XYZ file of C-alpha atoms in Angstrom:
265
model
C -9.043 26.032 -77.392
C -8.698 25.097 -73.386
C -8.817 21.640 -71.984
C -11.597 20.835 -70.240
C -12.383 21.821 -67.097
C -12.461 19.046 -64.283
C -12.313 20.889 -60.802
C -13.858 24.025 -60.325
C -13.603 24.928 -56.722
C -15.372 28.405 -55.794
C -15.198 30.477 -52.107
C -15.142 27.182 -50.264
C -15.545 27.721 -46.703
C -15.782 24.282 -44.436
C -15.919 24.202 -40.811
C -15.755 21.250 -38.271
C -17.942 21.733 -35.458
C -17.268 25.991 -34.402
C -14.094 25.857 -36.100
C -13.650 27.134 -39.372
C -10.758 25.791 -41.555
C -10.724 26.503 -45.058
C -12.212 30.354 -45.457
C -12.591 30.663 -48.837
C -10.763 28.774 -51.268
C -10.885 29.052 -55.074
C -9.295 26.609 -57.132
C -9.655 25.741 -60.918
C -8.055 22.532 -62.315
C -8.332 21.564 -66.390
C -7.454 18.022 -67.899
C -4.302 17.312 -68.227
C -2.603 19.657 -65.747
C -0.375 19.006 -62.567
C -1.187 21.691 -59.543
C 0.842 21.396 -56.542
C -0.733 22.702 -53.374
C 1.764 23.528 -50.650
C 1.948 25.243 -47.026
C 2.532 24.251 -43.495
C 0.816 21.659 -40.856
C -2.674 23.345 -40.234
C -3.208 25.318 -43.128
C -6.191 23.661 -44.657
C -4.439 21.093 -47.638
C -5.569 18.136 -45.659
C -8.997 19.738 -44.698
C -9.592 20.065 -49.007
C -8.313 17.333 -49.761
C -10.950 14.875 -47.519
C -13.668 17.436 -48.742
C -13.140 16.885 -52.116
C -13.872 12.627 -51.400
C -16.353 13.698 -49.205
C -15.262 13.231 -45.519
C -18.757 13.055 -43.463
C -16.636 15.303 -40.360
C -16.735 18.366 -42.457
C -19.262 20.917 -43.167
C -19.092 23.350 -45.871
C -20.661 26.220 -44.598
C -20.276 28.552 -48.278
C -18.996 27.857 -51.362
C -19.193 25.350 -54.325
C -17.713 22.538 -55.607
C -18.242 21.806 -59.233
C -17.128 18.504 -60.698
C -16.754 18.131 -64.721
C -19.932 21.048 -64.192
C -22.109 19.015 -61.656
C -22.801 19.669 -58.419
C -19.720 17.647 -56.602
C -21.095 17.882 -52.865
C -24.051 15.970 -53.892
C -22.538 12.879 -54.552
C -21.663 10.171 -51.618
C -18.142 9.196 -51.665
C -18.624 5.991 -53.576
C -20.498 7.466 -55.962
C -17.207 10.653 -56.444
C -15.470 7.216 -56.456
C -17.075 5.727 -59.480
C -17.169 9.023 -61.104
C -13.136 9.264 -61.351
C -11.779 11.418 -57.758
C -8.922 9.508 -55.859
C -7.934 10.737 -52.637
C -4.536 9.038 -52.029
C -4.727 9.458 -48.319
C -2.063 10.840 -45.826
C -2.106 8.043 -43.089
C -3.139 4.973 -45.099
C -5.661 2.771 -43.005
C -4.427 -1.278 -42.342
C -7.264 -3.202 -43.555
C -6.256 -7.157 -41.863
C -7.551 -10.314 -43.178
C -7.993 -8.521 -46.563
C -5.005 -9.569 -48.798
C -3.705 -6.931 -51.563
C -4.305 -9.068 -54.611
C -8.024 -9.550 -53.710
C -8.450 -5.834 -52.561
C -7.171 -4.850 -55.894
C -9.415 -6.611 -57.934
C -12.352 -5.883 -55.840
C -11.952 -2.163 -55.972
C -11.304 -2.168 -59.862
C -14.345 -3.933 -60.137
C -16.509 -2.077 -57.718
C -14.747 1.509 -59.203
C -15.407 0.523 -62.964
C -18.259 -1.232 -62.734
C -19.389 -2.564 -66.347
C -15.895 -1.131 -67.819
C -13.574 -3.120 -65.516
C -11.082 -5.036 -67.372
C -11.302 -9.130 -67.849
C -9.576 -11.351 -65.297
C -6.825 -11.737 -68.332
C -6.875 -8.150 -68.949
C -6.325 -6.957 -65.003
C -3.993 -9.079 -64.644
C -1.585 -7.872 -67.365
C -1.943 -4.435 -66.419
C -0.815 -5.454 -62.634
C 1.892 -6.663 -63.675
C 3.211 -3.970 -65.672
C 2.098 -1.340 -62.896
C 3.994 -3.589 -60.188
C 6.926 -3.806 -62.316
C 6.808 0.316 -62.950
C 6.907 0.732 -58.923
C 8.847 -2.234 -58.673
C 6.768 -3.915 -56.171
C 7.848 -7.962 -55.772
C 4.973 -10.292 -56.762
C 5.442 -11.671 -53.227
C 3.336 -8.159 -51.719
C 0.083 -9.341 -53.561
C -0.661 -11.762 -51.021
C 0.193 -9.740 -47.924
C -3.018 -8.372 -45.800
C -3.637 -4.773 -46.781
C -1.140 -1.924 -44.941
C -0.998 -4.637 -42.630
C 2.922 -4.116 -41.370
C 3.677 -1.902 -43.979
C 6.597 0.279 -44.220
C 5.890 4.023 -44.905
C 7.518 3.139 -48.535
C 5.284 0.424 -48.973
C 1.901 2.431 -48.167
C 3.181 4.769 -50.532
C 3.817 2.440 -53.381
C 0.355 0.337 -52.512
C -1.448 3.553 -53.062
C 0.371 4.916 -56.312
C -0.022 1.295 -57.508
C -4.013 1.324 -56.472
C -4.118 4.944 -58.784
C -2.402 3.249 -61.561
C -5.148 0.453 -61.681
C -8.223 2.460 -60.927
C -7.728 5.396 -63.937
C -9.169 8.126 -62.065
C -10.220 11.401 -64.181
C -8.739 13.614 -61.181
C -6.106 12.181 -58.417
C -5.453 13.950 -55.105
C -2.316 12.724 -53.644
C -2.047 13.644 -50.030
C 1.463 14.183 -48.787
C 2.703 10.827 -51.137
C 5.733 12.001 -50.410
C 6.079 11.846 -46.506
C 8.523 9.628 -44.852
C 9.878 8.377 -48.254
C 13.985 7.470 -48.481
C 14.921 9.343 -51.991
C 15.076 5.794 -53.957
C 11.356 5.392 -52.468
C 10.104 9.058 -53.887
C 12.217 8.294 -57.011
C 9.598 5.208 -57.813
C 6.476 6.568 -56.719
C 7.038 9.725 -59.013
C 8.024 7.539 -62.041
C 4.423 6.396 -61.062
C 2.712 9.370 -61.415
C 4.782 10.787 -64.164
C 3.196 7.715 -65.592
C -0.505 8.706 -65.528
C -0.056 12.303 -66.739
C -2.526 12.620 -69.341
C -4.846 14.771 -71.680
C -7.772 13.093 -70.413
C -6.088 13.466 -66.454
C -5.555 16.108 -63.469
C -3.798 15.601 -60.227
C -3.921 17.639 -57.054
C -0.478 17.035 -55.063
C -0.614 18.214 -51.650
C 2.700 19.153 -50.068
C 4.935 20.846 -47.097
C 7.976 20.325 -49.682
C 9.420 21.060 -53.041
C 11.798 18.001 -53.161
C 9.178 15.781 -54.842
C 8.777 18.733 -57.564
C 12.274 17.598 -58.135
C 10.381 14.381 -59.884
C 7.265 15.503 -60.568
C 7.066 18.910 -62.293
C 3.101 20.920 -61.730
C 1.943 22.925 -64.412
C 0.561 25.388 -61.499
C 2.022 26.104 -57.744
C -0.373 27.115 -55.223
C 0.200 28.132 -51.614
C -2.341 27.781 -48.844
C -2.062 30.022 -45.483
C -5.021 29.778 -42.753
C -7.448 27.919 -44.947
C -6.772 30.313 -48.015
C -4.814 30.102 -51.226
C -2.963 32.986 -51.030
C -0.456 32.115 -54.250
C -0.243 30.671 -57.336
C 2.647 30.652 -60.159
C 4.790 28.056 -61.845
C 7.416 25.898 -60.750
C 9.776 28.948 -59.410
C 7.102 29.617 -57.162
C 7.727 26.294 -55.452
C 11.780 26.712 -55.392
C 11.884 29.777 -54.127
C 9.655 28.668 -51.078
C 12.566 25.910 -50.909
C 14.830 28.842 -50.897
C 13.163 31.024 -48.820
C 10.213 29.458 -46.541
C 7.036 30.305 -45.875
C 7.723 33.427 -44.089
C 8.510 36.049 -46.739
C 5.151 34.951 -48.132
C 3.726 35.987 -44.687
C 5.616 39.138 -45.048
C 4.336 40.504 -48.344
C 0.676 39.373 -46.966
C 1.136 42.056 -44.068
C 2.090 44.429 -46.464
C -0.461 44.357 -48.783
C -3.110 44.227 -45.622
C -1.116 47.282 -43.776
C -1.149 48.862 -47.737
C -4.917 48.729 -48.473
C -6.028 49.583 -44.549
C -4.195 52.911 -45.656
C -5.631 53.315 -48.536
C -9.020 53.188 -47.199
C -7.629 55.372 -44.490
C -7.022 58.049 -46.837
C -10.033 57.504 -48.935
C -12.328 58.354 -45.812
């Protein structure tokens, strides 16, 4: 019996103004799975993440996004968050004047509503998560992302993820700017959240984070489309050979198709 389908993206086309960025994305993620989405800068990875979360700057011109079989595009961003969609931003924003501890508590209450833990339960979960991520208790008294290092920002986002317990987590460049120790810590937090009820989409340029978070499926995005899907061996091939070999294969596939059409004509 197959696992529950959490997310299905079908023939998704997305534009900003007159510029088309996503050109027919197909993606299906089931409960219990971790998918890695790899690609160069400008390939459309972060655009897909923002569209899934409901960023208003992007216009869906064709295709569908289903979340547990329902039309995700009909939900406002806050409704998506309440429904269990979590996005870790590539460049987290500062929120001066709001302390981390208050932010975390209010965020969990806003997202989980009546299911939010009691104050005592929240403190226990917070302490356990901070210990797992090697975060000092003084962190709670600081202002949100105000003066944080890159590693602190990423730990903070994984801390939010651990407390909010979403059904699908979209992690956009979580490994960006991390030294090896911070990367291992963040990876441990992600691995701790792997479960049969949750799915994750891990967006990255590089294979190195996949040494610590092993995905079930690896996708490669180029020019606004997912052009290759495979297992961890696909990520390893990218680490060894870069992206050019895929471009060459795509070029040859196009040439072969054109030749075949010409022969039939």
